[in-house]
PDB file of C-alpha atoms and ligand atoms in Angstrom:
ATOM      1  CA  MET A  46      15.641   1.815 -13.804  1.00 46.00           C
ATOM      2  CA  ALA A  47      16.379   0.233 -10.425  1.00 58.00           C
ATOM      3  CA  THR A  48      16.925   3.567  -8.680  1.00 63.00           C
ATOM      4  CA  ASP A  49      13.666   5.220  -9.768  1.00 78.00           C
ATOM      5  CA  GLN A  50      12.276   5.002  -6.245  1.00 82.00           C
ATOM      6  CA  TYR A  51      14.919   7.412  -4.975  1.00 90.00           C
ATOM      7  CA  HIS A  52      14.245  11.131  -4.830  1.00 92.00           C
ATOM      8  CA  GLU A  53      17.688  11.843  -3.333  1.00 93.00           C
ATOM      9  CA  PRO A  54      21.131  10.406  -4.250  1.00 94.00           C
ATOM     10  CA  PRO A  55      20.927   6.752  -3.035  1.00 92.00           C
ATOM     11  CA  GLN A  56      24.526   6.756  -1.798  1.00 94.00           C
ATOM     12  CA  GLU A  57      23.608   9.533   0.649  1.00 96.00           C
ATOM     13  CA  LEU A  58      20.677   7.563   2.077  1.00 96.00           C
ATOM     14  CA  SER A  59      20.952   5.163   5.007  1.00 97.00           C
ATOM     15  CA  GLU A  60      20.407   1.441   4.491  1.00 97.00           C
ATOM     16  CA  GLU A  61      17.174   1.760   6.495  1.00 97.00           C
ATOM     17  CA  THR A  62      15.876   4.588   4.295  1.00 97.00           C
ATOM     18  CA  ARG A  63      16.748   2.649   1.134  1.00 96.00           C
ATOM     19  CA  THR A  64      14.829  -0.374   2.460  1.00 97.00           C
ATOM     20  CA  LEU A  65      11.851   1.859   3.247  1.00 97.00           C
ATOM     21  CA  ALA A  66      12.064   3.352  -0.268  1.00 96.00           C
ATOM     22  CA  ARG A  67      11.982  -0.120  -1.804  1.00 96.00           C
ATOM     23  CA  MET A  68       9.020  -1.158   0.341  1.00 97.00           C
ATOM     24  CA  LEU A  69       7.147   2.076  -0.415  1.00 97.00           C
ATOM     25  CA  ALA A  70       7.733   1.447  -4.142  1.00 96.00           C
ATOM     26  CA  SER A  71       6.410  -2.103  -3.654  1.00 97.00           C
ATOM     27  CA  LEU A  72       3.319  -0.781  -1.862  1.00 98.00           C
ATOM     28  CA  ILE A  73       2.602   1.531  -4.812  1.00 97.00           C
ATOM     29  CA  GLU A  74       3.112  -1.325  -7.288  1.00 97.00           C
ATOM     30  CA  GLU A  75       0.708  -3.580  -5.366  1.00 98.00           C
ATOM     31  CA  ALA A  76      -1.916  -0.810  -5.365  1.00 98.00           C
ATOM     32  CA  GLU A  77      -1.409  -0.408  -9.129  1.00 98.00           C
ATOM     33  CA  ALA A  78      -1.872  -4.164  -9.628  1.00 98.00           C
ATOM     34  CA  ILE A  79      -5.104  -4.065  -7.563  1.00 98.00           C
ATOM     35  CA  ASN A  80      -6.323  -1.229  -9.783  1.00 98.00           C
ATOM     36  CA  TRP A  81      -5.402  -3.005 -13.022  1.00 98.00           C
ATOM     37  CA  TYR A  82      -7.130  -6.235 -11.979  1.00 98.00           C
ATOM     38  CA  GLN A  83     -10.192  -4.273 -10.841  1.00 98.00           C
ATOM     39  CA  GLN A  84     -10.510  -2.691 -14.266  1.00 98.00           C
ATOM     40  CA  ARG A  85      -9.879  -5.954 -16.148  1.00 98.00           C
ATOM     41  CA  ILE A  86     -12.423  -7.828 -14.006  1.00 98.00           C
ATOM     42  CA  SER A  87     -15.026  -5.114 -14.568  1.00 98.00           C
ATOM     43  CA  ILE A  88     -14.943  -5.564 -18.366  1.00 98.00           C
ATOM     44  CA  GLU A  89     -14.123  -9.283 -18.732  1.00 98.00           C
ATOM     45  CA  ARG A  90     -17.103 -11.299 -20.012  1.00 98.00           C
ATOM     46  CA  ASP A  91     -15.593 -14.769 -19.576  1.00 98.00           C
ATOM     47  CA  SER A  92     -16.471 -16.005 -16.062  1.00 98.00           C
ATOM     48  CA  ASP A  93     -13.466 -18.362 -15.857  1.00 98.00           C
ATOM     49  CA  ALA A  94     -11.084 -15.542 -16.791  1.00 98.00           C
ATOM     50  CA  ARG A  95     -12.799 -13.269 -14.242  1.00 98.00           C
ATOM     51  CA  ALA A  96     -12.398 -15.913 -11.519  1.00 98.00           C
ATOM     52  CA  ILE A  97      -8.669 -16.243 -12.228  1.00 98.00           C
ATOM     53  CA  MET A  98      -8.203 -12.484 -12.189  1.00 98.00           C
ATOM     54  CA  ARG A  99     -10.166 -12.219  -8.906  1.00 98.00           C
ATOM     55  CA  ASN A 100      -7.874 -14.834  -7.410  1.00 98.00           C
ATOM     56  CA  ALA A 101      -4.853 -12.863  -8.623  1.00 98.00           C
ATOM     57  CA  GLN A 102      -6.293  -9.610  -7.235  1.00 98.00           C
ATOM     58  CA  ASN A 103      -6.754 -11.290  -3.851  1.00 98.00           C
ATOM     59  CA  GLU A 104      -3.031 -12.090  -3.895  1.00 98.00           C
ATOM     60  CA  GLU A 105      -2.309  -8.404  -4.532  1.00 98.00           C
ATOM     61  CA  PHE A 106      -4.491  -7.437  -1.534  1.00 98.00           C
ATOM     62  CA  LYS A 107      -2.303  -9.704   0.600  1.00 98.00           C
ATOM     63  CA  HIS A 108       0.928  -8.309  -0.854  1.00 98.00           C
ATOM     64  CA  PHE A 109      -0.281  -4.746  -0.248  1.00 98.00           C
ATOM     65  CA  GLY A 110      -1.174  -5.648   3.343  1.00 98.00           C
ATOM     66  CA  MET A 111       2.208  -7.218   4.053  1.00 98.00           C
ATOM     67  CA  ASP A 112       4.053  -4.223   2.579  1.00 98.00           C
ATOM     68  CA  LEU A 113       1.907  -1.822   4.613  1.00 98.00           C
ATOM     69  CA  GLU A 114       2.369  -3.768   7.855  1.00 98.00           C
ATOM     70  CA  PHE A 115       6.151  -3.826   7.329  1.00 98.00           C
ATOM     71  CA  LEU A 116       6.185  -0.053   6.797  1.00 98.00           C
ATOM     72  CA  LEU A 117       3.947   0.643   9.808  1.00 98.00           C
ATOM     73  CA  ARG A 118       6.200  -1.468  12.054  1.00 98.00           C
ATOM     74  CA  ARG A 119       9.226   0.541  10.945  1.00 98.00           C
ATOM     75  CA  MET A 120       7.479   3.945  11.007  1.00 98.00           C
ATOM     76  CA  PRO A 121       5.677   4.201  14.390  1.00 96.00           C
ATOM     77  CA  THR A 122       4.361   7.721  13.768  1.00 94.00           C
ATOM     78  CA  TRP A 123       2.582   6.520  10.645  1.00 96.00           C
ATOM     79  CA  ARG A 124       1.214   3.538  12.577  1.00 96.00           C
ATOM     80  CA  ALA A 125      -0.105   5.811  15.337  1.00 94.00           C
ATOM     81  CA  GLU A 126      -1.788   8.047  12.750  1.00 93.00           C
ATOM     82  CA  LEU A 127      -3.531   5.111  11.061  1.00 95.00           C
ATOM     83  CA  LYS A 128      -4.527   3.310  14.248  1.00 93.00           C
ATOM     84  CA  ASP A 129      -7.602   5.515  14.659  1.00 91.00           C
ATOM     85  CA  ILE A 130      -8.544   5.424  10.970  1.00 95.00           C
ATOM     86  CA  LEU A 131      -8.154   1.838   9.754  1.00 96.00           C
ATOM     87  CA  PHE A 132     -10.709  -0.880  10.555  1.00 95.00           C
ATOM     88  CA  THR A 133     -13.159   1.603  12.105  1.00 94.00           C
ATOM     89  CA  GLU A 134     -16.778   2.419  11.328  1.00 95.00           C
ATOM     90  CA  GLY A 135     -18.448   5.751  10.677  1.00 93.00           C
ATOM     91  CA  ASP A 136     -17.290   8.915   8.987  1.00 95.00           C
ATOM     92  CA  ILE A 137     -13.776   8.438   7.549  1.00 94.00           C
ATOM     93  CA  VAL A 138     -13.003  12.170   7.435  1.00 95.00           C
ATOM     94  CA  GLU A 139     -14.011  12.532  11.091  1.00 94.00           C
ATOM     95  CA  ARG A 140     -11.784   9.583  12.036  1.00 92.00           C
ATOM     96  CA  GLY A 141      -8.924  11.213  10.138  1.00 92.00           C
ATOM     97  CA  GLU A 142      -9.410  14.554  11.870  1.00 91.00           C
ATOM     98  CA  GLU A 143      -9.501  12.845  15.283  1.00 88.00           C
ATOM     99  CA  ALA A 144      -6.363  10.848  14.488  1.00 85.00           C
ATOM    100  CA  GLU A 145      -4.579  14.059  13.480  1.00 83.00           C
ATOM    101  CA  GLU A 146      -5.630  15.797  16.710  1.00 85.00           C
ATOM    102  CA  GLU A 147      -4.383  12.857  18.788  1.00 81.00           C
ATOM    103  CA  ALA A 148      -1.040  12.860  16.945  1.00 74.00           C
ATOM    104  CA  ASP A 149      -0.475  16.602  17.567  1.00 73.00           C
TER     105      ASP A 149
HETATM  106 FE1  FE2 B 290       1.825  -8.475  -5.861  1.00 74.75          FE
END
């Protein structure tokens, strides 16, 4: 159903919140597609089929990235939280703890 992404009555939500809900649903769907391709690739024995599925999975990485960037541009607090976690090196939990401390 088209309104499955809503947890609250859609008519009570702002246009902006409904757009964010649609993009969050898209982000989840792209992550699911990445997962499905990962599993299919891991068991496929035909190298040509694997190559096509890898190509398709790469498209899903891009879609996920575009959805995420859209959301982070519209939700600055989320962006600030992730700034110290994404594209860093070292201990991920430590980076997360530091990002949380900086946000507080
Ligand atoms: Fe996609």
